[in-house]
JSON list of C-alpha atoms and ligand atoms in Angstrom, two decimals:
[
{"chain": "A", "resi": 1, "resn": "MET", "atom": "CA", "xyz": [44.68, 34.85, 33.09]},
{"chain": "A", "resi": 2, "resn": "GLY", "atom": "CA", "xyz": [43.36, 38.22, 31.74]},
{"chain": "A", "resi": 3, "resn": "TYR", "atom": "CA", "xyz": [44.04, 41.89, 31.35]},
{"chain": "A", "resi": 4, "resn": "SER", "atom": "CA", "xyz": [44.17, 45.03, 33.44]},
{"chain": "A", "resi": 5, "resn": "ASP", "atom": "CA", "xyz": [45.00, 47.57, 30.71]},
{"chain": "A", "resi": 6, "resn": "THR", "atom": "CA", "xyz": [42.00, 47.03, 28.39]},
{"chain": "A", "resi": 7, "resn": "PRO", "atom": "CA", "xyz": [39.22, 49.51, 28.05]},
{"chain": "A", "resi": 8, "resn": "PHE", "atom": "CA", "xyz": [36.26, 49.49, 30.38]},
{"chain": "A", "resi": 9, "resn": "LEU", "atom": "CA", "xyz": [33.10, 47.88, 29.22]},
{"chain": "A", "resi": 10, "resn": "PRO", "atom": "CA", "xyz": [29.94, 50.04, 29.01]},
{"chain": "A", "resi": 11, "resn": "ASP", "atom": "CA", "xyz": [28.95, 49.05, 32.59]},
{"chain": "A", "resi": 12, "resn": "GLY", "atom": "CA", "xyz": [31.99, 50.88, 33.90]},
{"chain": "A", "resi": 13, "resn": "LYS", "atom": "CA", "xyz": [32.68, 48.10, 36.32]},
{"chain": "A", "resi": 14, "resn": "TRP", "atom": "CA", "xyz": [34.83, 45.59, 34.40]},
{"chain": "A", "resi": 15, "resn": "ARG", "atom": "CA", "xyz": [37.43, 45.87, 31.72]},
{"chain": "A", "resi": 16, "resn": "VAL", "atom": "CA", "xyz": [37.36, 43.68, 28.68]},
{"chain": "A", "resi": 17, "resn": "HIS", "atom": "CA", "xyz": [38.88, 40.39, 29.63]},
{"chain": "A", "resi": 18, "resn": "ASP", "atom": "CA", "xyz": [39.31, 41.74, 33.22]},
{"chain": "A", "resi": 19, "resn": "VAL", "atom": "CA", "xyz": [41.74, 39.70, 35.27]},
{"chain": "A", "resi": 20, "resn": "ALA", "atom": "CA", "xyz": [39.79, 40.68, 38.32]},
{"chain": "A", "resi": 21, "resn": "ARG", "atom": "CA", "xyz": [36.24, 39.75, 37.16]},
{"chain": "A", "resi": 22, "resn": "PRO", "atom": "CA", "xyz": [35.11, 36.91, 39.47]},
{"chain": "A", "resi": 23, "resn": "ALA", "atom": "CA", "xyz": [34.71, 33.36, 38.06]},
{"chain": "A", "resi": 24, "resn": "PRO", "atom": "CA", "xyz": [31.14, 32.13, 37.71]},
{"chain": "A", "resi": 25, "resn": "ALA", "atom": "CA", "xyz": [30.18, 29.34, 40.23]},
{"chain": "A", "resi": 26, "resn": "VAL", "atom": "CA", "xyz": [30.93, 25.83, 39.01]},
{"chain": "A", "resi": 27, "resn": "VAL", "atom": "CA", "xyz": [27.68, 23.69, 38.45]},
{"chain": "A", "resi": 28, "resn": "ASN", "atom": "CA", "xyz": [28.05, 19.97, 37.68]},
{"chain": "A", "resi": 29, "resn": "PRO", "atom": "CA", "xyz": [25.61, 19.42, 34.91]},
{"chain": "A", "resi": 30, "resn": "GLY", "atom": "CA", "xyz": [25.48, 15.70, 35.25]},
{"chain": "A", "resi": 31, "resn": "PRO", "atom": "CA", "xyz": [26.94, 12.98, 33.11]},
{"chain": "A", "resi": 32, "resn": "ALA", "atom": "CA", "xyz": [27.36, 13.40, 29.41]},
{"chain": "A", "resi": 33, "resn": "PRO", "atom": "CA", "xyz": [24.48, 11.89, 27.26]},
{"chain": "A", "resi": 34, "resn": "ALA", "atom": "CA", "xyz": [25.16, 8.37, 25.84]},
{"chain": "A", "resi": 35, "resn": "ALA", "atom": "CA", "xyz": [24.16, 9.48, 22.32]},
{"chain": "A", "resi": 36, "resn": "PRO", "atom": "CA", "xyz": [23.55, 12.65, 20.29]},
{"chain": "A", "resi": 37, "resn": "ALA", "atom": "CA", "xyz": [20.24, 14.49, 21.12]},
{"chain": "A", "resi": 38, "resn": "PRO", "atom": "CA", "xyz": [17.31, 13.94, 18.89]},
{"chain": "A", "resi": 39, "resn": "VAL", "atom": "CA", "xyz": [16.68, 16.10, 15.91]},
{"chain": "A", "resi": 40, "resn": "PRO", "atom": "CA", "xyz": [13.27, 17.99, 15.47]},
{"chain": "A", "resi": 41, "resn": "GLU", "atom": "CA", "xyz": [11.69, 17.31, 12.16]},
{"chain": "A", "resi": 42, "resn": "ASP", "atom": "CA", "xyz": [11.72, 20.83, 11.03]},
{"chain": "A", "resi": 43, "resn": "ALA", "atom": "CA", "xyz": [15.50, 21.37, 11.76]},
{"chain": "A", "resi": 44, "resn": "VAL", "atom": "CA", "xyz": [18.02, 22.43, 9.22]},
{"chain": "A", "resi": 45, "resn": "VAL", "atom": "CA", "xyz": [20.84, 19.83, 9.92]},
{"chain": "A", "resi": 46, "resn": "LEU", "atom": "CA", "xyz": [24.21, 21.34, 9.36]},
{"chain": "A", "resi": 47, "resn": "PHE", "atom": "CA", "xyz": [26.29, 18.46, 10.39]},
{"chain": "A", "resi": 48, "resn": "ASP", "atom": "CA", "xyz": [24.97, 14.99, 10.76]},
{"chain": "A", "resi": 49, "resn": "GLY", "atom": "CA", "xyz": [28.33, 13.34, 11.42]},
{"chain": "A", "resi": 50, "resn": "LYS", "atom": "CA", "xyz": [28.94, 12.30, 7.84]},
{"chain": "A", "resi": 51, "resn": "ASP", "atom": "CA", "xyz": [30.39, 15.27, 5.69]},
{"chain": "A", "resi": 52, "resn": "LEU", "atom": "CA", "xyz": [31.10, 19.02, 5.58]},
{"chain": "A", "resi": 53, "resn": "SER", "atom": "CA", "xyz": [28.76, 19.75, 2.66]},
{"chain": "A", "resi": 54, "resn": "HIS", "atom": "CA", "xyz": [27.02, 22.55, 4.41]},
{"chain": "A", "resi": 55, "resn": "TRP", "atom": "CA", "xyz": [30.24, 24.30, 5.27]},
{"chain": "A", "resi": 56, "resn": "THR", "atom": "CA", "xyz": [32.83, 26.45, 3.51]},
{"chain": "A", "resi": 57, "resn": "SER", "atom": "CA", "xyz": [36.11, 27.88, 4.55]},
{"chain": "A", "resi": 58, "resn": "GLY", "atom": "CA", "xyz": [37.70, 31.05, 3.06]},
{"chain": "A", "resi": 59, "resn": "GLY", "atom": "CA", "xyz": [35.42, 30.65, 0.10]},
{"chain": "A", "resi": 60, "resn": "LYS", "atom": "CA", "xyz": [36.49, 27.00, -0.57]},
{"chain": "A", "resi": 61, "resn": "GLU", "atom": "CA", "xyz": [35.57, 23.55, 0.60]},
{"chain": "A", "resi": 62, "resn": "ALA", "atom": "CA", "xyz": [35.74, 23.13, 4.29]},
{"chain": "A", "resi": 63, "resn": "ARG", "atom": "CA", "xyz": [38.58, 20.77, 5.25]},
{"chain": "A", "resi": 64, "resn": "TRP", "atom": "CA", "xyz": [38.16, 19.90, 8.95]},
{"chain": "A", "resi": 65, "resn": "LYS", "atom": "CA", "xyz": [38.75, 16.28, 9.66]},
{"chain": "A", "resi": 66, "resn": "VAL", "atom": "CA", "xyz": [35.60, 14.16, 9.82]},
{"chain": "A", "resi": 67, "resn": "ALA", "atom": "CA", "xyz": [35.71, 10.86, 11.75]},
{"chain": "A", "resi": 68, "resn": "GLU", "atom": "CA", "xyz": [33.61, 8.91, 14.03]},
{"chain": "A", "resi": 69, "resn": "GLY", "atom": "CA", "xyz": [30.56, 10.92, 13.55]},
{"chain": "A", "resi": 70, "resn": "ALA", "atom": "CA", "xyz": [32.37, 14.22, 14.52]},
{"chain": "A", "resi": 71, "resn": "MET", "atom": "CA", "xyz": [34.18, 17.07, 12.73]},
{"chain": "A", "resi": 72, "resn": "GLU", "atom": "CA", "xyz": [37.38, 18.31, 14.20]},
{"chain": "A", "resi": 73, "resn": "VAL", "atom": "CA", "xyz": [39.36, 21.43, 13.96]},
{"chain": "A", "resi": 74, "resn": "ASN", "atom": "CA", "xyz": [42.69, 20.66, 12.33]},
{"chain": "A", "resi": 75, "resn": "GLY", "atom": "CA", "xyz": [44.20, 24.09, 11.51]},
{"chain": "A", "resi": 76, "resn": "THR", "atom": "CA", "xyz": [42.69, 24.57, 8.06]},
{"chain": "A", "resi": 77, "resn": "GLY", "atom": "CA", "xyz": [40.73, 27.58, 9.17]},
{"chain": "A", "resi": 78, "resn": "THR", "atom": "CA", "xyz": [37.35, 28.67, 10.47]},
{"chain": "A", "resi": 79, "resn": "ILE", "atom": "CA", "xyz": [34.47, 27.16, 8.73]},
{"chain": "A", "resi": 80, "resn": "GLU", "atom": "CA", "xyz": [31.04, 28.73, 8.02]},
{"chain": "A", "resi": 81, "resn": "THR", "atom": "CA", "xyz": [27.66, 27.60, 6.83]},
{"chain": "A", "resi": 82, "resn": "ARG", "atom": "CA", "xyz": [26.84, 28.07, 3.10]},
{"chain": "A", "resi": 83, "resn": "GLU", "atom": "CA", "xyz": [23.36, 29.12, 4.21]},
{"chain": "A", "resi": 84, "resn": "SER", "atom": "CA", "xyz": [22.66, 32.36, 6.04]},
{"chain": "A", "resi": 85, "resn": "PHE", "atom": "CA", "xyz": [20.47, 32.73, 9.12]},
{"chain": "A", "resi": 86, "resn": "GLY", "atom": "CA", "xyz": [18.80, 35.51, 11.23]},
{"chain": "A", "resi": 87, "resn": "ASP", "atom": "CA", "xyz": [16.74, 34.67, 14.22]},
{"chain": "A", "resi": 88, "resn": "LEU", "atom": "CA", "xyz": [17.27, 31.06, 15.18]},
{"chain": "A", "resi": 89, "resn": "GLN", "atom": "CA", "xyz": [17.38, 28.09, 17.60]},
{"chain": "A", "resi": 90, "resn": "LEU", "atom": "CA", "xyz": [20.67, 26.25, 17.48]},
{"chain": "A", "resi": 91, "resn": "HIS", "atom": "CA", "xyz": [21.73, 23.03, 18.89]},
{"chain": "A", "resi": 92, "resn": "LEU", "atom": "CA", "xyz": [25.31, 21.79, 18.81]},
{"chain": "A", "resi": 93, "resn": "GLU", "atom": "CA", "xyz": [27.56, 19.30, 20.59]},
{"chain": "A", "resi": 94, "resn": "TRP", "atom": "CA", "xyz": [31.26, 19.76, 21.18]},
{"chain": "A", "resi": 95, "resn": "ALA", "atom": "CA", "xyz": [34.16, 18.14, 22.99]},
{"chain": "A", "resi": 96, "resn": "ALA", "atom": "CA", "xyz": [37.37, 19.68, 24.11]},
{"chain": "A", "resi": 97, "resn": "PRO", "atom": "CA", "xyz": [40.56, 17.66, 23.34]},
{"chain": "A", "resi": 98, "resn": "LYS", "atom": "CA", "xyz": [41.11, 14.97, 25.98]},
{"chain": "A", "resi": 99, "resn": "GLY", "atom": "CA", "xyz": [44.76, 15.57, 26.27]},
{"chain": "A", "resi": 100, "resn": "ILE", "atom": "CA", "xyz": [45.49, 18.72, 28.14]},
{"chain": "A", "resi": 101, "resn": "GLU", "atom": "CA", "xyz": [48.38, 20.53, 26.47]},
{"chain": "A", "resi": 102, "resn": "SER", "atom": "CA", "xyz": [47.89, 24.13, 27.51]},
{"chain": "A", "resi": 103, "resn": "ALA", "atom": "CA", "xyz": [46.05, 26.56, 29.86]},
{"chain": "A", "resi": 104, "resn": "SER", "atom": "CA", "xyz": [43.78, 29.45, 30.00]},
{"chain": "A", "resi": 105, "resn": "GLN", "atom": "CA", "xyz": [42.80, 30.44, 26.36]},
{"chain": "A", "resi": 106, "resn": "GLY", "atom": "CA", "xyz": [45.02, 27.89, 24.83]},
{"chain": "A", "resi": 107, "resn": "ARG", "atom": "CA", "xyz": [42.89, 24.85, 26.03]},
{"chain": "A", "resi": 108, "resn": "GLY", "atom": "CA", "xyz": [39.98, 23.70, 23.84]},
{"chain": "A", "resi": 109, "resn": "ASN", "atom": "CA", "xyz": [39.51, 27.21, 22.31]},
{"chain": "A", "resi": 110, "resn": "SER", "atom": "CA", "xyz": [37.02, 27.46, 19.46]},
{"chain": "A", "resi": 111, "resn": "GLY", "atom": "CA", "xyz": [33.69, 29.32, 19.18]},
{"chain": "A", "resi": 112, "resn": "VAL", "atom": "CA", "xyz": [30.30, 29.74, 17.60]},
{"chain": "A", "resi": 113, "resn": "PHE", "atom": "CA", "xyz": [29.91, 32.95, 15.71]},
{"chain": "A", "resi": 114, "resn": "PHE", "atom": "CA", "xyz": [26.28, 33.95, 14.86]},
{"chain": "A", "resi": 115, "resn": "MET", "atom": "CA", "xyz": [26.03, 35.97, 11.72]},
{"chain": "A", "resi": 116, "resn": "GLY", "atom": "CA", "xyz": [29.83, 35.49, 11.50]},
{"chain": "A", "resi": 117, "resn": "ARG", "atom": "CA", "xyz": [30.19, 38.28, 14.20]},
{"chain": "A", "resi": 118, "resn": "TYR", "atom": "CA", "xyz": [28.73, 37.36, 17.56]},
{"chain": "A", "resi": 119, "resn": "GLU", "atom": "CA", "xyz": [30.83, 34.87, 19.49]},
{"chain": "A", "resi": 120, "resn": "LEU", "atom": "CA", "xyz": [29.59, 32.27, 21.87]},
{"chain": "A", "resi": 121, "resn": "GLN", "atom": "CA", "xyz": [32.89, 30.96, 23.36]},
{"chain": "A", "resi": 122, "resn": "VAL", "atom": "CA", "xyz": [33.93, 27.41, 23.29]},
{"chain": "A", "resi": 123, "resn": "LEU", "atom": "CA", "xyz": [36.73, 26.58, 25.62]},
{"chain": "A", "resi": 124, "resn": "ASP", "atom": "CA", "xyz": [37.71, 23.76, 28.01]},
{"chain": "A", "resi": 125, "resn": "SER", "atom": "CA", "xyz": [36.73, 25.48, 31.18]},
{"chain": "A", "resi": 126, "resn": "PHE", "atom": "CA", "xyz": [36.93, 22.31, 33.41]},
{"chain": "A", "resi": 127, "resn": "GLU", "atom": "CA", "xyz": [39.34, 23.27, 36.06]},
{"chain": "A", "resi": 128, "resn": "ASN", "atom": "CA", "xyz": [40.93, 25.75, 33.67]},
{"chain": "A", "resi": 129, "resn": "ARG", "atom": "CA", "xyz": [40.80, 29.44, 34.90]},
{"chain": "A", "resi": 130, "resn": "THR", "atom": "CA", "xyz": [40.91, 32.19, 32.40]},
{"chain": "A", "resi": 131, "resn": "TYR", "atom": "CA", "xyz": [39.37, 35.67, 32.18]},
{"chain": "A", "resi": 132, "resn": "SER", "atom": "CA", "xyz": [35.69, 35.22, 32.90]},
{"chain": "A", "resi": 133, "resn": "ASP", "atom": "CA", "xyz": [34.39, 36.95, 29.77]},
{"chain": "A", "resi": 134, "resn": "GLY", "atom": "CA", "xyz": [36.46, 34.46, 27.83]},
{"chain": "A", "resi": 135, "resn": "GLN", "atom": "CA", "xyz": [35.44, 31.07, 29.40]},
{"chain": "A", "resi": 136, "resn": "ALA", "atom": "CA", "xyz": [33.21, 28.41, 28.01]},
{"chain": "A", "resi": 137, "resn": "ALA", "atom": "CA", "xyz": [29.82, 29.84, 27.20]},
{"chain": "A", "resi": 138, "resn": "ALA", "atom": "CA", "xyz": [30.93, 33.48, 27.62]},
{"chain": "A", "resi": 139, "resn": "LEU", "atom": "CA", "xyz": [29.82, 36.06, 25.17]},
{"chain": "A", "resi": 140, "resn": "TYR", "atom": "CA", "xyz": [33.45, 36.56, 24.27]},
{"chain": "A", "resi": 141, "resn": "GLY", "atom": "CA", "xyz": [35.00, 39.80, 25.72]},
{"chain": "A", "resi": 142, "resn": "GLN", "atom": "CA", "xyz": [31.53, 40.94, 26.98]},
{"chain": "A", "resi": 143, "resn": "THR", "atom": "CA", "xyz": [29.60, 38.68, 29.33]},
{"chain": "A", "resi": 144, "resn": "PRO", "atom": "CA", "xyz": [30.54, 35.68, 31.33]},
{"chain": "A", "resi": 145, "resn": "PRO", "atom": "CA", "xyz": [28.08, 32.76, 31.63]},
{"chain": "A", "resi": 146, "resn": "LEU", "atom": "CA", "xyz": [25.89, 32.83, 34.69]},
{"chain": "A", "resi": 147, "resn": "VAL", "atom": "CA", "xyz": [27.62, 29.61, 35.87]},
{"chain": "A", "resi": 148, "resn": "ASN", "atom": "CA", "xyz": [30.36, 27.26, 34.76]},
{"chain": "A", "resi": 149, "resn": "ALA", "atom": "CA", "xyz": [28.60, 24.03, 33.60]},
{"chain": "A", "resi": 150, "resn": "CYS", "atom": "CA", "xyz": [31.64, 22.61, 31.71]},
{"chain": "A", "resi": 151, "resn": "ARG", "atom": "CA", "xyz": [32.12, 18.84, 31.48]},
{"chain": "A", "resi": 152, "resn": "LYS", "atom": "CA", "xyz": [35.61, 17.31, 31.44]},
{"chain": "A", "resi": 153, "resn": "PRO", "atom": "CA", "xyz": [37.79, 17.48, 28.45]},
{"chain": "A", "resi": 154, "resn": "GLY", "atom": "CA", "xyz": [36.90, 14.66, 25.90]},
{"chain": "A", "resi": 155, "resn": "GLU", "atom": "CA", "xyz": [33.30, 14.52, 27.07]},
{"chain": "A", "resi": 156, "resn": "TRP", "atom": "CA", "xyz": [30.54, 15.54, 24.91]},
{"chain": "A", "resi": 157, "resn": "GLN", "atom": "CA", "xyz": [28.80, 18.84, 25.80]},
{"chain": "A", "resi": 158, "resn": "SER", "atom": "CA", "xyz": [25.86, 20.81, 24.35]},
{"chain": "A", "resi": 159, "resn": "TYR", "atom": "CA", "xyz": [24.82, 24.28, 23.62]},
{"chain": "A", "resi": 160, "resn": "ASP", "atom": "CA", "xyz": [21.21, 25.08, 23.01]},
{"chain": "A", "resi": 161, "resn": "VAL", "atom": "CA", "xyz": [20.74, 28.68, 21.91]},
{"chain": "A", "resi": 162, "resn": "VAL", "atom": "CA", "xyz": [17.98, 31.08, 21.00]},
{"chain": "A", "resi": 163, "resn": "PHE", "atom": "CA", "xyz": [19.57, 33.89, 19.02]},
{"chain": "A", "resi": 164, "resn": "THR", "atom": "CA", "xyz": [17.70, 37.18, 17.89]},
{"chain": "A", "resi": 165, "resn": "ALA", "atom": "CA", "xyz": [19.47, 39.15, 15.18]},
{"chain": "A", "resi": 166, "resn": "PRO", "atom": "CA", "xyz": [20.14, 42.77, 15.71]},
{"chain": "A", "resi": 167, "resn": "ARG", "atom": "CA", "xyz": [17.91, 45.23, 13.79]},
{"chain": "A", "resi": 168, "resn": "PHE", "atom": "CA", "xyz": [19.16, 48.24, 12.05]},
{"chain": "A", "resi": 169, "resn": "GLU", "atom": "CA", "xyz": [17.38, 51.32, 10.78]},
{"chain": "A", "resi": 170, "resn": "ASN", "atom": "CA", "xyz": [18.54, 54.39, 8.81]},
{"chain": "A", "resi": 171, "resn": "GLY", "atom": "CA", "xyz": [22.04, 53.17, 9.34]},
{"chain": "A", "resi": 172, "resn": "GLY", "atom": "CA", "xyz": [21.90, 52.95, 13.06]},
{"chain": "A", "resi": 173, "resn": "LEU", "atom": "CA", "xyz": [21.22, 50.19, 15.59]},
{"chain": "A", "resi": 174, "resn": "LYS", "atom": "CA", "xyz": [17.54, 49.74, 16.23]},
{"chain": "A", "resi": 175, "resn": "SER", "atom": "CA", "xyz": [17.81, 46.73, 18.57]},
{"chain": "A", "resi": 176, "resn": "PRO", "atom": "CA", "xyz": [20.87, 44.71, 19.61]},
{"chain": "A", "resi": 177, "resn": "ALA", "atom": "CA", "xyz": [21.43, 41.04, 19.06]},
{"chain": "A", "resi": 178, "resn": "ARG", "atom": "CA", "xyz": [20.15, 39.02, 21.95]},
{"chain": "A", "resi": 179, "resn": "ILE", "atom": "CA", "xyz": [20.93, 35.43, 23.15]},
{"chain": "A", "resi": 180, "resn": "THR", "atom": "CA", "xyz": [19.68, 32.83, 25.49]},
{"chain": "A", "resi": 181, "resn": "VAL", "atom": "CA", "xyz": [21.93, 29.91, 26.09]},
{"chain": "A", "resi": 182, "resn": "PHE", "atom": "CA", "xyz": [21.83, 26.48, 27.78]},
{"chain": "A", "resi": 183, "resn": "HIS", "atom": "CA", "xyz": [25.09, 24.85, 28.35]},
{"chain": "A", "resi": 184, "resn": "ASN", "atom": "CA", "xyz": [24.66, 21.16, 29.16]},
{"chain": "A", "resi": 185, "resn": "GLY", "atom": "CA", "xyz": [21.02, 21.96, 29.82]},
{"chain": "A", "resi": 186, "resn": "VAL", "atom": "CA", "xyz": [21.94, 24.67, 32.38]},
{"chain": "A", "resi": 187, "resn": "LEU", "atom": "CA", "xyz": [20.84, 28.19, 31.71]},
{"chain": "A", "resi": 188, "resn": "VAL", "atom": "CA", "xyz": [24.00, 30.43, 31.32]},
{"chain": "A", "resi": 189, "resn": "HIS", "atom": "CA", "xyz": [22.60, 33.40, 29.42]},
{"chain": "A", "resi": 190, "resn": "HIS", "atom": "CA", "xyz": [18.94, 34.52, 29.75]},
{"chain": "A", "resi": 191, "resn": "ASP", "atom": "CA", "xyz": [18.03, 36.99, 26.92]},
{"chain": "A", "resi": 192, "resn": "VAL", "atom": "CA", "xyz": [21.26, 38.84, 27.16]},
{"chain": "A", "resi": 193, "resn": "ALA", "atom": "CA", "xyz": [22.07, 41.59, 24.70]},
{"chain": "A", "resi": 194, "resn": "PHE", "atom": "CA", "xyz": [25.45, 41.58, 22.69]},
{"chain": "A", "resi": 195, "resn": "LEU", "atom": "CA", "xyz": [27.30, 44.83, 23.06]},
{"chain": "A", "resi": 196, "resn": "GLY", "atom": "CA", "xyz": [28.33, 44.53, 19.42]},
{"chain": "A", "resi": 197, "resn": "ALA", "atom": "CA", "xyz": [30.50, 42.34, 17.12]},
{"chain": "A", "resi": 198, "resn": "THR", "atom": "CA", "xyz": [33.03, 40.29, 19.07]},
{"chain": "A", "resi": 199, "resn": "ALA", "atom": "CA", "xyz": [36.32, 42.05, 19.64]},
{"chain": "A", "resi": 200, "resn": "HIS", "atom": "CA", "xyz": [39.67, 41.04, 21.35]},
{"chain": "A", "resi": 201, "resn": "ARG", "atom": "CA", "xyz": [41.02, 43.54, 23.89]},
{"chain": "A", "resi": 202, "resn": "ALA", "atom": "CA", "xyz": [38.52, 46.15, 22.65]},
{"chain": "A", "resi": 203, "resn": "VAL", "atom": "CA", "xyz": [34.94, 47.22, 23.44]},
{"chain": "A", "resi": 204, "resn": "ALA", "atom": "CA", "xyz": [32.52, 45.59, 20.98]},
{"chain": "A", "resi": 205, "resn": "GLN", "atom": "CA", "xyz": [30.68, 47.82, 18.59]},
{"chain": "A", "resi": 206, "resn": "TYR", "atom": "CA", "xyz": [27.86, 47.39, 16.12]},
{"chain": "A", "resi": 207, "resn": "ALA", "atom": "CA", "xyz": [28.22, 48.03, 12.45]},
{"chain": "A", "resi": 208, "resn": "GLU", "atom": "CA", "xyz": [25.25, 47.69, 10.07]},
{"chain": "A", "resi": 209, "resn": "HIS", "atom": "CA", "xyz": [25.04, 44.35, 8.21]},
{"chain": "A", "resi": 210, "resn": "ALA", "atom": "CA", "xyz": [22.65, 42.15, 6.34]},
{"chain": "A", "resi": 211, "resn": "ALA", "atom": "CA", "xyz": [19.61, 40.71, 8.12]},
{"chain": "A", "resi": 212, "resn": "SER", "atom": "CA", "xyz": [20.97, 37.22, 7.80]},
{"chain": "A", "resi": 213, "resn": "GLY", "atom": "CA", "xyz": [24.54, 35.78, 7.98]},
{"chain": "A", "resi": 214, "resn": "PRO", "atom": "CA", "xyz": [26.33, 32.41, 8.30]},
{"chain": "A", "resi": 215, "resn": "ILE", "atom": "CA", "xyz": [27.14, 30.57, 11.50]},
{"chain": "A", "resi": 216, "resn": "ALA", "atom": "CA", "xyz": [30.86, 30.07, 11.85]},
{"chain": "A", "resi": 217, "resn": "LEU", "atom": "CA", "xyz": [32.85, 27.68, 13.94]},
{"chain": "A", "resi": 218, "resn": "GLN", "atom": "CA", "xyz": [36.29, 28.96, 14.91]},
{"chain": "A", "resi": 219, "resn": "ASP", "atom": "CA", "xyz": [39.55, 27.29, 14.20]},
{"chain": "A", "resi": 220, "resn": "HIS", "atom": "CA", "xyz": [41.85, 28.58, 17.08]},
{"chain": "A", "resi": 221, "resn": "GLY", "atom": "CA", "xyz": [44.36, 25.82, 16.63]},
{"chain": "A", "resi": 222, "resn": "ASN", "atom": "CA", "xyz": [43.01, 23.29, 19.25]},
{"chain": "A", "resi": 223, "resn": "PRO", "atom": "CA", "xyz": [41.45, 20.13, 18.01]},
{"chain": "A", "resi": 224, "resn": "VAL", "atom": "CA", "xyz": [37.99, 20.66, 19.22]},
{"chain": "A", "resi": 225, "resn": "ARG", "atom": "CA", "xyz": [35.34, 18.32, 17.99]},
{"chain": "A", "resi": 226, "resn": "TYR", "atom": "CA", "xyz": [31.69, 19.14, 16.87]},
{"chain": "A", "resi": 227, "resn": "ARG", "atom": "CA", "xyz": [28.61, 16.87, 16.15]},
{"chain": "A", "resi": 228, "resn": "ASN", "atom": "CA", "xyz": [25.00, 16.98, 15.81]},
{"chain": "A", "resi": 229, "resn": "VAL", "atom": "CA", "xyz": [24.60, 20.64, 14.67]},
{"chain": "A", "resi": 230, "resn": "TRP", "atom": "CA", "xyz": [21.19, 21.83, 13.66]},
{"chain": "A", "resi": 231, "resn": "VAL", "atom": "CA", "xyz": [19.20, 25.04, 13.65]},
{"chain": "A", "resi": 232, "resn": "ARG", "atom": "CA", "xyz": [15.50, 25.97, 13.49]},
{"chain": "A", "resi": 233, "resn": "LYS", "atom": "CA", "xyz": [14.79, 29.24, 11.82]},
{"chain": "A", "resi": 234, "resn": "LEU", "atom": "CA", "xyz": [12.54, 31.52, 13.81]},
{"chain": "B", "resi": 301, "resn": "MG", "atom": "MG1", "xyz": [37.11, 31.21, 20.77]}
]
């Protein structure tokens, strides 16, 4: 359910994955949409339900299962886009496995890594308590979502994101990565700064990197599905 022996976050109030950090309020976002959301004409479509041509895994072809208009985590590893991105708008839809086989971090765990580094957590947080900075739509290990807008396992959910890449100057951080996130249409992060690249049981830190990077989707061993993934470069 969390940790009590991890380092404190910079706010000095909560530890990383703090077992005592309060759970965000639950907000029912309404029913799942009947169909995938429309795609803007200037979007870069990264997954249209048919193939993984925009994705690689460990430098090779991505090998997640593609069926019924979705791609599904299958233990073959995290996948990342061939193309690199900086500032962007992202839309994606995901669904946790319908069959509940585990709890806490073991239930529908995946994640969206911006620039391959900054994780927006994917987790089945429908009646599934875990540490608050690790639940669905958390900036993993850093910031819980404002509310828990998770739908039931098996139901399609959406993330709509505005991500601003960090800027570096003379080897140091000039401005942090920032993110705004809607989970199933509900605001869960409003222009929040990342503390650094995502870490487990450690305080996130920045290390200089290129101005653009891939979007990665995590294989955490749970058969999470994705569909309708597109970005708009900003
Ligand atoms: Mg994850």
